[in-house]
Amino acid sequence: MTTIAVLAAPPRPGLVATDLAATSPLSESQAAAWYEAVLKDIAVAVERSGGDLLVNYRPDDLLPDDHVTETTSEAAVRAVVASALDDIDDVRFEPQVGSTVDARAGNTVTHLLREEGVNSAAVVDPTIPFLTRPVIDNAAMKLRRSNVVLGTSTRGRVYYAGFTDPIDFDGAFADPALETLTARGRDAGGEIDFLPIHPVVETGADLLDALPILKARIDAERAVPVHTATVVDELGLRVARDGDEPRLVVD
């Protein structure tokens, strides 16, 4: 069974999904609503899978001063997850440790593998709306045979990074993360495997990739990330075409 650490921050405007707000018609508040919806869908997917959900939240002392409020980071993240799941008694909430993504991910994975003795550990963040239960369970199966399993995305990014043994995490998520993590896994003597490609959503350009997939799945009556689909509908977020050039529209 894989422990999946979701690296989460409280969904506050100007704190999360800032690149998305800067490169799309979404305001900072709307981008934060997107981030919150994706976080909810990831929590649901992990809870329904064979994995264990660990919500690794950014504590107040790792937040910019202007995003520290009377509600603690832990309480804010707990409330989001609780609104998505029927019961959070089995969900672990632990603070992130480290000043960089590499450090936070590495500290979590290394602690789980070495100190807690889990068979495999993975990290994801709320940029992957299509992280479904079958994807998570597929990754768990691959981790029985490989030391590192990576979810491939566009432009050399990853949406899932799973490990059975620690690697050198210093700079391990440097762009292109897919190549860097693969090289670190090989340096550690491990076997590497990959998951099917899915779009991560960090920018407006990424939304142009993700929204048609989401709409097609809705039209085909296939499984969709419900919270993400709901916020897209509430925002009136869609792809329009002026000639041959697609563009994002918020109605």
PDB file of C-alpha atoms in Angstrom:
ATOM      1  CA  MET A   1       0.000   0.000   0.000  1.00  0.00           C
ATOM      2  CA  THR A   2       1.369   3.407  -1.001  1.00  0.00           C
ATOM      3  CA  THR A   3       1.234   6.434   1.277  1.00  0.00           C
ATOM      4  CA  ILE A   4       0.391   9.421  -0.906  1.00  0.00           C
ATOM      5  CA  ALA A   5       1.450  12.796   0.421  1.00  0.00           C
ATOM      6  CA  VAL A   6      -0.537  15.684  -1.015  1.00  0.00           C
ATOM      7  CA  LEU A   7       1.537  18.862  -0.722  1.00  0.00           C
ATOM      8  CA  ALA A   8      -1.163  21.419   0.039  1.00  0.00           C
ATOM      9  CA  ALA A   9      -1.468  25.042   1.065  1.00  0.00           C
ATOM     10  CA  PRO A  10      -4.577  26.840   2.305  1.00  0.00           C
ATOM     11  CA  PRO A  11      -6.466  27.954  -0.831  1.00  0.00           C
ATOM     12  CA  ARG A  12      -6.082  31.690  -0.285  1.00  0.00           C
ATOM     13  CA  PRO A  13      -6.129  34.149  -3.192  1.00  0.00           C
ATOM     14  CA  GLY A  14      -2.647  35.303  -4.072  1.00  0.00           C
ATOM     15  CA  LEU A  15      -1.044  32.349  -2.278  1.00  0.00           C
ATOM     16  CA  VAL A  16      -1.990  29.420  -4.513  1.00  0.00           C
ATOM     17  CA  ALA A  17      -2.324  29.050  -8.294  1.00  0.00           C
ATOM     18  CA  THR A  18      -0.649  32.426  -8.783  1.00  0.00           C
ATOM     19  CA  ASP A  19       0.793  31.520 -12.199  1.00  0.00           C
ATOM     20  CA  LEU A  20      -2.662  30.389 -13.288  1.00  0.00           C
ATOM     21  CA  ALA A  21      -4.168  33.735 -12.284  1.00  0.00           C
ATOM     22  CA  ALA A  22      -1.352  35.639 -13.994  1.00  0.00           C
ATOM     23  CA  THR A  23      -1.691  33.803 -17.328  1.00  0.00           C
ATOM     24  CA  SER A  24      -5.451  33.320 -17.675  1.00  0.00           C
ATOM     25  CA  PRO A  25      -8.689  35.309 -17.361  1.00  0.00           C
ATOM     26  CA  LEU A  26      -9.134  33.900 -13.855  1.00  0.00           C
ATOM     27  CA  SER A  27      -8.814  36.311 -10.959  1.00  0.00           C
ATOM     28  CA  GLU A  28      -6.720  35.353  -7.944  1.00  0.00           C
ATOM     29  CA  SER A  29      -9.916  34.363  -6.113  1.00  0.00           C
ATOM     30  CA  GLN A  30     -11.132  32.248  -9.037  1.00  0.00           C
ATOM     31  CA  ALA A  31      -7.728  30.580  -9.398  1.00  0.00           C
ATOM     32  CA  ALA A  32      -7.806  29.766  -5.679  1.00  0.00           C
ATOM     33  CA  ALA A  33     -11.281  28.237  -6.151  1.00  0.00           C
ATOM     34  CA  TRP A  34      -9.855  26.056  -8.957  1.00  0.00           C
ATOM     35  CA  TYR A  35      -6.969  24.978  -6.675  1.00  0.00           C
ATOM     36  CA  GLU A  36      -9.386  24.121  -3.856  1.00  0.00           C
ATOM     37  CA  ALA A  37     -11.560  22.032  -6.189  1.00  0.00           C
ATOM     38  CA  VAL A  38      -8.566  20.060  -7.481  1.00  0.00           C
ATOM     39  CA  LEU A  39      -7.367  19.474  -3.913  1.00  0.00           C
ATOM     40  CA  LYS A  40     -10.787  18.067  -3.050  1.00  0.00           C
ATOM     41  CA  ASP A  41     -10.798  15.751  -6.072  1.00  0.00           C
ATOM     42  CA  ILE A  42      -7.322  14.447  -5.261  1.00  0.00           C
ATOM     43  CA  ALA A  43      -8.378  13.708  -1.675  1.00  0.00           C
ATOM     44  CA  VAL A  44     -11.427  11.810  -2.957  1.00  0.00           C
ATOM     45  CA  ALA A  45      -9.349   9.817  -5.450  1.00  0.00           C
ATOM     46  CA  VAL A  46      -6.759   8.791  -2.860  1.00  0.00           C
ATOM     47  CA  GLU A  47      -9.428   7.944  -0.280  1.00  0.00           C
ATOM     48  CA  ARG A  48     -11.173   5.658  -2.802  1.00  0.00           C
ATOM     49  CA  SER A  49      -7.921   3.984  -3.856  1.00  0.00           C
ATOM     50  CA  GLY A  50      -5.851   1.402  -2.063  1.00  0.00           C
ATOM     51  CA  GLY A  51      -3.472   4.091  -0.820  1.00  0.00           C
ATOM     52  CA  ASP A  52      -3.174   5.989   2.456  1.00  0.00           C
ATOM     53  CA  LEU A  53      -3.850   9.730   2.360  1.00  0.00           C
ATOM     54  CA  LEU A  54      -1.359  12.052   4.023  1.00  0.00           C
ATOM     55  CA  VAL A  55      -2.153  15.754   3.665  1.00  0.00           C
ATOM     56  CA  ASN A  56       1.186  17.522   3.977  1.00  0.00           C
ATOM     57  CA  TYR A  57       0.210  21.143   4.587  1.00  0.00           C
ATOM     58  CA  ARG A  58       2.390  24.247   4.552  1.00  0.00           C
ATOM     59  CA  PRO A  59       2.412  25.498   8.153  1.00  0.00           C
ATOM     60  CA  ASP A  60       1.966  29.151   9.030  1.00  0.00           C
ATOM     61  CA  ASP A  61       5.705  29.706   9.475  1.00  0.00           C
ATOM     62  CA  LEU A  62       6.280  28.714   5.833  1.00  0.00           C
ATOM     63  CA  LEU A  63       3.631  31.120   4.520  1.00  0.00           C
ATOM     64  CA  PRO A  64       4.272  34.737   3.517  1.00  0.00           C
ATOM     65  CA  ASP A  65       3.290  37.046   6.361  1.00  0.00           C
ATOM     66  CA  ASP A  66       0.419  38.595   4.402  1.00  0.00           C
ATOM     67  CA  HIS A  67      -1.196  35.156   3.982  1.00  0.00           C
ATOM     68  CA  VAL A  68      -1.157  34.234   7.675  1.00  0.00           C
ATOM     69  CA  THR A  69      -4.634  34.708   9.139  1.00  0.00           C
ATOM     70  CA  GLU A  70      -6.492  33.984  12.354  1.00  0.00           C
ATOM     71  CA  THR A  71      -7.385  30.608  10.858  1.00  0.00           C
ATOM     72  CA  THR A  72      -4.309  28.426  10.923  1.00  0.00           C
ATOM     73  CA  SER A  73      -3.046  26.803   7.768  1.00  0.00           C
ATOM     74  CA  GLU A  74      -3.772  23.364   9.209  1.00  0.00           C
ATOM     75  CA  ALA A  75      -7.360  24.289  10.081  1.00  0.00           C
ATOM     76  CA  ALA A  76      -7.977  25.755   6.633  1.00  0.00           C
ATOM     77  CA  VAL A  77      -6.634  22.699   4.822  1.00  0.00           C
ATOM     78  CA  ARG A  78      -8.497  20.331   7.152  1.00  0.00           C
ATOM     79  CA  ALA A  79     -11.741  22.137   6.393  1.00  0.00           C
ATOM     80  CA  VAL A  80     -11.229  21.730   2.633  1.00  0.00           C
ATOM     81  CA  VAL A  81     -10.524  18.000   2.911  1.00  0.00           C
ATOM     82  CA  ALA A  82     -13.386  17.484   5.370  1.00  0.00           C
ATOM     83  CA  SER A  83     -15.794  19.114   2.916  1.00  0.00           C
ATOM     84  CA  ALA A  84     -14.816  16.559   0.268  1.00  0.00           C
ATOM     85  CA  LEU A  85     -14.769  13.345   2.324  1.00  0.00           C
ATOM     86  CA  ASP A  86     -17.432  11.732   4.460  1.00  0.00           C
ATOM     87  CA  ASP A  87     -14.943  10.987   7.229  1.00  0.00           C
ATOM     88  CA  ILE A  88     -11.402  12.252   7.821  1.00  0.00           C
ATOM     89  CA  ASP A  89     -10.607  10.105  10.858  1.00  0.00           C
ATOM     90  CA  ASP A  90      -8.151   8.025   8.817  1.00  0.00           C
ATOM     91  CA  VAL A  91      -6.568  11.009   7.047  1.00  0.00           C
ATOM     92  CA  ARG A  92      -3.207  12.120   8.358  1.00  0.00           C
ATOM     93  CA  PHE A  93      -2.413  15.849   8.492  1.00  0.00           C
ATOM     94  CA  GLU A  94       1.237  16.757   8.984  1.00  0.00           C
ATOM     95  CA  PRO A  95       3.206  19.970   8.412  1.00  0.00           C
ATOM     96  CA  GLN A  96       5.689  20.239   5.595  1.00  0.00           C
ATOM     97  CA  VAL A  97       9.342  20.599   6.553  1.00  0.00           C
ATOM     98  CA  GLY A  98      11.776  22.452   4.321  1.00  0.00           C
ATOM     99  CA  SER A  99      12.126  25.726   2.457  1.00  0.00           C
ATOM    100  CA  THR A 100      11.912  24.377  -1.112  1.00  0.00           C
ATOM    101  CA  VAL A 101       9.701  21.925  -3.002  1.00  0.00           C
ATOM    102  CA  ASP A 102      12.642  19.533  -3.270  1.00  0.00           C
ATOM    103  CA  ALA A 103      13.248  19.656   0.472  1.00  0.00           C
ATOM    104  CA  ARG A 104       9.591  19.330   1.429  1.00  0.00           C
ATOM    105  CA  ALA A 105       8.959  16.397  -0.900  1.00  0.00           C
ATOM    106  CA  GLY A 106      12.257  14.743  -0.045  1.00  0.00           C
ATOM    107  CA  ASN A 107      11.828  15.078   3.715  1.00  0.00           C
ATOM    108  CA  THR A 108       8.347  13.576   3.542  1.00  0.00           C
ATOM    109  CA  VAL A 109       9.255  10.635   1.312  1.00  0.00           C
ATOM    110  CA  THR A 110      12.478   9.856   3.144  1.00  0.00           C
ATOM    111  CA  HIS A 111      10.758   9.960   6.549  1.00  0.00           C
ATOM    112  CA  LEU A 112       7.962   7.661   5.392  1.00  0.00           C
ATOM    113  CA  LEU A 113      10.337   5.113   3.851  1.00  0.00           C
ATOM    114  CA  ARG A 114      13.096   5.118   6.466  1.00  0.00           C
ATOM    115  CA  GLU A 115      11.400   6.058   9.734  1.00  0.00           C
ATOM    116  CA  GLU A 116       7.921   4.636   9.253  1.00  0.00           C
ATOM    117  CA  GLY A 117       8.900   1.695   7.073  1.00  0.00           C
ATOM    118  CA  VAL A 118       6.145   2.098   4.472  1.00  0.00           C
ATOM    119  CA  ASN A 119       6.585   0.002   1.332  1.00  0.00           C
ATOM    120  CA  SER A 120       6.215   2.971  -1.014  1.00  0.00           C
ATOM    121  CA  ALA A 121       5.549   6.688  -0.792  1.00  0.00           C
ATOM    122  CA  ALA A 122       4.458   9.231  -3.379  1.00  0.00           C
ATOM    123  CA  VAL A 123       4.027  12.990  -3.609  1.00  0.00           C
ATOM    124  CA  VAL A 124       1.477  14.957  -5.622  1.00  0.00           C
ATOM    125  CA  ASP A 125       0.227  18.531  -5.520  1.00  0.00           C
ATOM    126  CA  PRO A 126      -3.096  20.153  -6.439  1.00  0.00           C
ATOM    127  CA  THR A 127      -2.265  20.748 -10.100  1.00  0.00           C
ATOM    128  CA  ILE A 128      -3.535  17.412 -11.454  1.00  0.00           C
ATOM    129  CA  PRO A 129      -7.331  17.252 -11.764  1.00  0.00           C
ATOM    130  CA  PHE A 130      -7.228  13.888 -13.531  1.00  0.00           C
ATOM    131  CA  LEU A 131      -5.528  11.933 -10.743  1.00  0.00           C
ATOM    132  CA  THR A 132      -8.182   9.217 -10.482  1.00  0.00           C
ATOM    133  CA  ARG A 133      -8.413   6.078  -8.376  1.00  0.00           C
ATOM    134  CA  PRO A 134      -7.379   3.802 -11.311  1.00  0.00           C
ATOM    135  CA  VAL A 135      -4.284   5.955 -11.921  1.00  0.00           C
ATOM    136  CA  ILE A 136      -3.301   5.736  -8.251  1.00  0.00           C
ATOM    137  CA  ASP A 137      -3.851   1.977  -8.101  1.00  0.00           C
ATOM    138  CA  ASN A 138      -1.916   1.515 -11.350  1.00  0.00           C
ATOM    139  CA  ALA A 139       0.996   3.395  -9.807  1.00  0.00           C
ATOM    140  CA  ALA A 140       0.868   1.169  -6.720  1.00  0.00           C
ATOM    141  CA  MET A 141       1.109  -1.936  -8.911  1.00  0.00           C
ATOM    142  CA  LYS A 142       4.091  -0.498 -10.777  1.00  0.00           C
ATOM    143  CA  LEU A 143       5.820   0.327  -7.483  1.00  0.00           C
ATOM    144  CA  ARG A 144       5.869  -3.394  -6.700  1.00  0.00           C
ATOM    145  CA  ARG A 145       8.308  -3.849  -9.570  1.00  0.00           C
ATOM    146  CA  SER A 146      10.068  -0.485  -9.882  1.00  0.00           C
ATOM    147  CA  ASN A 147      11.841   1.799  -7.429  1.00  0.00           C
ATOM    148  CA  VAL A 148      10.563   5.025  -8.987  1.00  0.00           C
ATOM    149  CA  VAL A 149       7.236   5.588 -10.759  1.00  0.00           C
ATOM    150  CA  LEU A 150       6.541   8.933 -12.412  1.00  0.00           C
ATOM    151  CA  GLY A 151       3.332  10.360 -13.795  1.00  0.00           C
ATOM    152  CA  THR A 152       4.283  12.049 -17.058  1.00  0.00           C
ATOM    153  CA  SER A 153       2.873  15.381 -18.127  1.00  0.00           C
ATOM    154  CA  THR A 154       3.583  18.018 -20.758  1.00  0.00           C
ATOM    155  CA  ARG A 155       6.861  19.945 -21.048  1.00  0.00           C
ATOM    156  CA  GLY A 156       8.790  17.445 -18.935  1.00  0.00           C
ATOM    157  CA  ARG A 157       6.670  17.884 -15.824  1.00  0.00           C
ATOM    158  CA  VAL A 158       5.386  15.188 -13.478  1.00  0.00           C
ATOM    159  CA  TYR A 159       2.037  14.884 -11.710  1.00  0.00           C
ATOM    160  CA  TYR A 160       2.977  11.921  -9.502  1.00  0.00           C
ATOM    161  CA  ALA A 161       6.321  10.844  -8.077  1.00  0.00           C
ATOM    162  CA  GLY A 162       6.411   7.508  -6.249  1.00  0.00           C
ATOM    163  CA  PHE A 163       9.360   5.791  -4.581  1.00  0.00           C
ATOM    164  CA  THR A 164      10.233   2.573  -2.776  1.00  0.00           C
ATOM    165  CA  ASP A 165      13.692   3.850  -1.773  1.00  0.00           C
ATOM    166  CA  PRO A 166      14.937   7.383  -1.123  1.00  0.00           C
ATOM    167  CA  ILE A 167      16.924   9.195  -3.821  1.00  0.00           C
ATOM    168  CA  ASP A 168      19.038  12.336  -3.670  1.00  0.00           C
ATOM    169  CA  PHE A 169      16.239  14.906  -3.542  1.00  0.00           C
ATOM    170  CA  ASP A 170      18.470  17.993  -3.643  1.00  0.00           C
ATOM    171  CA  GLY A 171      17.322  19.676  -6.871  1.00  0.00           C
ATOM    172  CA  ALA A 172      15.472  16.513  -7.908  1.00  0.00           C
ATOM    173  CA  PHE A 173      12.425  18.425  -9.162  1.00  0.00           C
ATOM    174  CA  ALA A 174      14.459  20.844 -11.295  1.00  0.00           C
ATOM    175  CA  ASP A 175      13.044  21.341 -14.783  1.00  0.00           C
ATOM    176  CA  PRO A 176      12.504  19.132 -16.634  1.00  0.00           C
ATOM    177  CA  ALA A 177      11.442  17.197 -13.540  1.00  0.00           C
ATOM    178  CA  LEU A 178      10.678  14.049 -15.531  1.00  0.00           C
ATOM    179  CA  GLU A 179      14.267  13.765 -16.733  1.00  0.00           C
ATOM    180  CA  THR A 180      15.808  14.915 -13.458  1.00  0.00           C
ATOM    181  CA  LEU A 181      13.871  12.465 -11.299  1.00  0.00           C
ATOM    182  CA  THR A 182      14.580   9.659 -13.747  1.00  0.00           C
ATOM    183  CA  ALA A 183      18.296  10.403 -13.605  1.00  0.00           C
ATOM    184  CA  ARG A 184      18.279  10.512  -9.792  1.00  0.00           C
ATOM    185  CA  GLY A 185      16.421   7.213  -9.674  1.00  0.00           C
ATOM    186  CA  ARG A 186      18.956   5.610 -11.988  1.00  0.00           C
ATOM    187  CA  ASP A 187      21.836   7.104  -9.970  1.00  0.00           C
ATOM    188  CA  ALA A 188      20.367   5.336  -6.926  1.00  0.00           C
ATOM    189  CA  GLY A 189      20.413   2.049  -8.847  1.00  0.00           C
ATOM    190  CA  GLY A 190      16.660   1.840  -9.290  1.00  0.00           C
ATOM    191  CA  GLU A 191      14.266   0.722 -11.977  1.00  0.00           C
ATOM    192  CA  ILE A 192      12.036   3.454 -13.383  1.00  0.00           C
ATOM    193  CA  ASP A 193       8.476   3.192 -14.717  1.00  0.00           C
ATOM    194  CA  PHE A 194       5.954   5.706 -15.960  1.00  0.00           C
ATOM    195  CA  LEU A 195       2.238   6.423 -15.823  1.00  0.00           C
ATOM    196  CA  PRO A 196       0.148   7.567 -18.809  1.00  0.00           C
ATOM    197  CA  ILE A 197       0.397  11.232 -19.690  1.00  0.00           C
ATOM    198  CA  HIS A 198      -2.083  13.636 -18.084  1.00  0.00           C
ATOM    199  CA  PRO A 199      -2.121  17.441 -18.139  1.00  0.00           C
ATOM    200  CA  VAL A 200      -1.170  19.352 -15.040  1.00  0.00           C
ATOM    201  CA  VAL A 201      -2.736  22.789 -14.697  1.00  0.00           C
ATOM    202  CA  GLU A 202      -0.314  25.489 -13.618  1.00  0.00           C
ATOM    203  CA  THR A 203      -0.951  28.129 -16.298  1.00  0.00           C
ATOM    204  CA  GLY A 204      -3.600  29.360 -18.690  1.00  0.00           C
ATOM    205  CA  ALA A 205      -1.965  27.365 -21.483  1.00  0.00           C
ATOM    206  CA  ASP A 206      -2.431  24.232 -19.380  1.00  0.00           C
ATOM    207  CA  LEU A 207      -6.139  25.013 -19.042  1.00  0.00           C
ATOM    208  CA  LEU A 208      -6.393  25.030 -22.831  1.00  0.00           C
ATOM    209  CA  ASP A 209      -5.216  21.401 -22.710  1.00  0.00           C
ATOM    210  CA  ALA A 210      -7.312  20.296 -19.734  1.00  0.00           C
ATOM    211  CA  LEU A 211     -10.708  21.866 -20.372  1.00  0.00           C
ATOM    212  CA  PRO A 212     -11.477  20.012 -23.643  1.00  0.00           C
ATOM    213  CA  ILE A 213     -10.633  16.711 -21.914  1.00  0.00           C
ATOM    214  CA  LEU A 214     -12.941  17.572 -19.042  1.00  0.00           C
ATOM    215  CA  LYS A 215     -15.774  18.652 -21.346  1.00  0.00           C
ATOM    216  CA  ALA A 216     -15.402  15.561 -23.536  1.00  0.00           C
ATOM    217  CA  ARG A 217     -15.600  13.284 -20.503  1.00  0.00           C
ATOM    218  CA  ILE A 218     -18.717  15.111 -19.289  1.00  0.00           C
ATOM    219  CA  ASP A 219     -20.350  14.853 -22.734  1.00  0.00           C
ATOM    220  CA  ALA A 220     -19.466  11.153 -22.935  1.00  0.00           C
ATOM    221  CA  GLU A 221     -20.862  10.561 -19.435  1.00  0.00           C
ATOM    222  CA  ARG A 222     -17.546   9.198 -18.210  1.00  0.00           C
ATOM    223  CA  ALA A 223     -16.047   9.670 -14.760  1.00  0.00           C
ATOM    224  CA  VAL A 224     -14.883  13.222 -14.105  1.00  0.00           C
ATOM    225  CA  PRO A 225     -13.304  15.084 -11.162  1.00  0.00           C
ATOM    226  CA  VAL A 226     -16.592  16.292  -9.733  1.00  0.00           C
ATOM    227  CA  HIS A 227     -15.411  19.282  -7.724  1.00  0.00           C
ATOM    228  CA  THR A 228     -13.271  20.557 -10.584  1.00  0.00           C
ATOM    229  CA  ALA A 229     -16.117  20.135 -13.067  1.00  0.00           C
ATOM    230  CA  THR A 230     -18.417  22.008 -10.680  1.00  0.00           C
ATOM    231  CA  VAL A 231     -16.118  25.005 -10.289  1.00  0.00           C
ATOM    232  CA  VAL A 232     -15.599  25.156 -14.063  1.00  0.00           C
ATOM    233  CA  ASP A 233     -19.360  25.331 -14.488  1.00  0.00           C
ATOM    234  CA  GLU A 234     -19.775  27.921 -11.730  1.00  0.00           C
ATOM    235  CA  LEU A 235     -17.073  30.134 -13.232  1.00  0.00           C
ATOM    236  CA  GLY A 236     -18.379  29.741 -16.771  1.00  0.00           C
ATOM    237  CA  LEU A 237     -14.864  28.721 -17.755  1.00  0.00           C
ATOM    238  CA  ARG A 238     -14.565  27.464 -21.325  1.00  0.00           C
ATOM    239  CA  VAL A 239     -12.408  27.430 -24.427  1.00  0.00           C
ATOM    240  CA  ALA A 240     -13.570  29.631 -27.291  1.00  0.00           C
ATOM    241  CA  ARG A 241     -12.073  29.876 -30.775  1.00  0.00           C
ATOM    242  CA  ASP A 242     -11.376  32.987 -32.789  1.00  0.00           C
ATOM    243  CA  GLY A 243     -10.408  31.521 -36.126  1.00  0.00           C
ATOM    244  CA  ASP A 244      -7.800  28.887 -35.424  1.00  0.00           C
ATOM    245  CA  GLU A 245      -6.644  30.301 -32.074  1.00  0.00           C
ATOM    246  CA  PRO A 246      -8.242  28.894 -28.907  1.00  0.00           C
ATOM    247  CA  ARG A 247      -8.666  31.247 -25.957  1.00  0.00           C
ATOM    248  CA  LEU A 248      -9.984  30.994 -22.424  1.00  0.00           C
ATOM    249  CA  VAL A 249     -13.260  32.661 -21.572  1.00  0.00           C
ATOM    250  CA  VAL A 250     -14.907  33.269 -18.199  1.00  0.00           C
ATOM    251  CA  ASP A 251     -18.599  34.051 -18.704  1.00  0.00           C
TER     252      ASP A 251
END
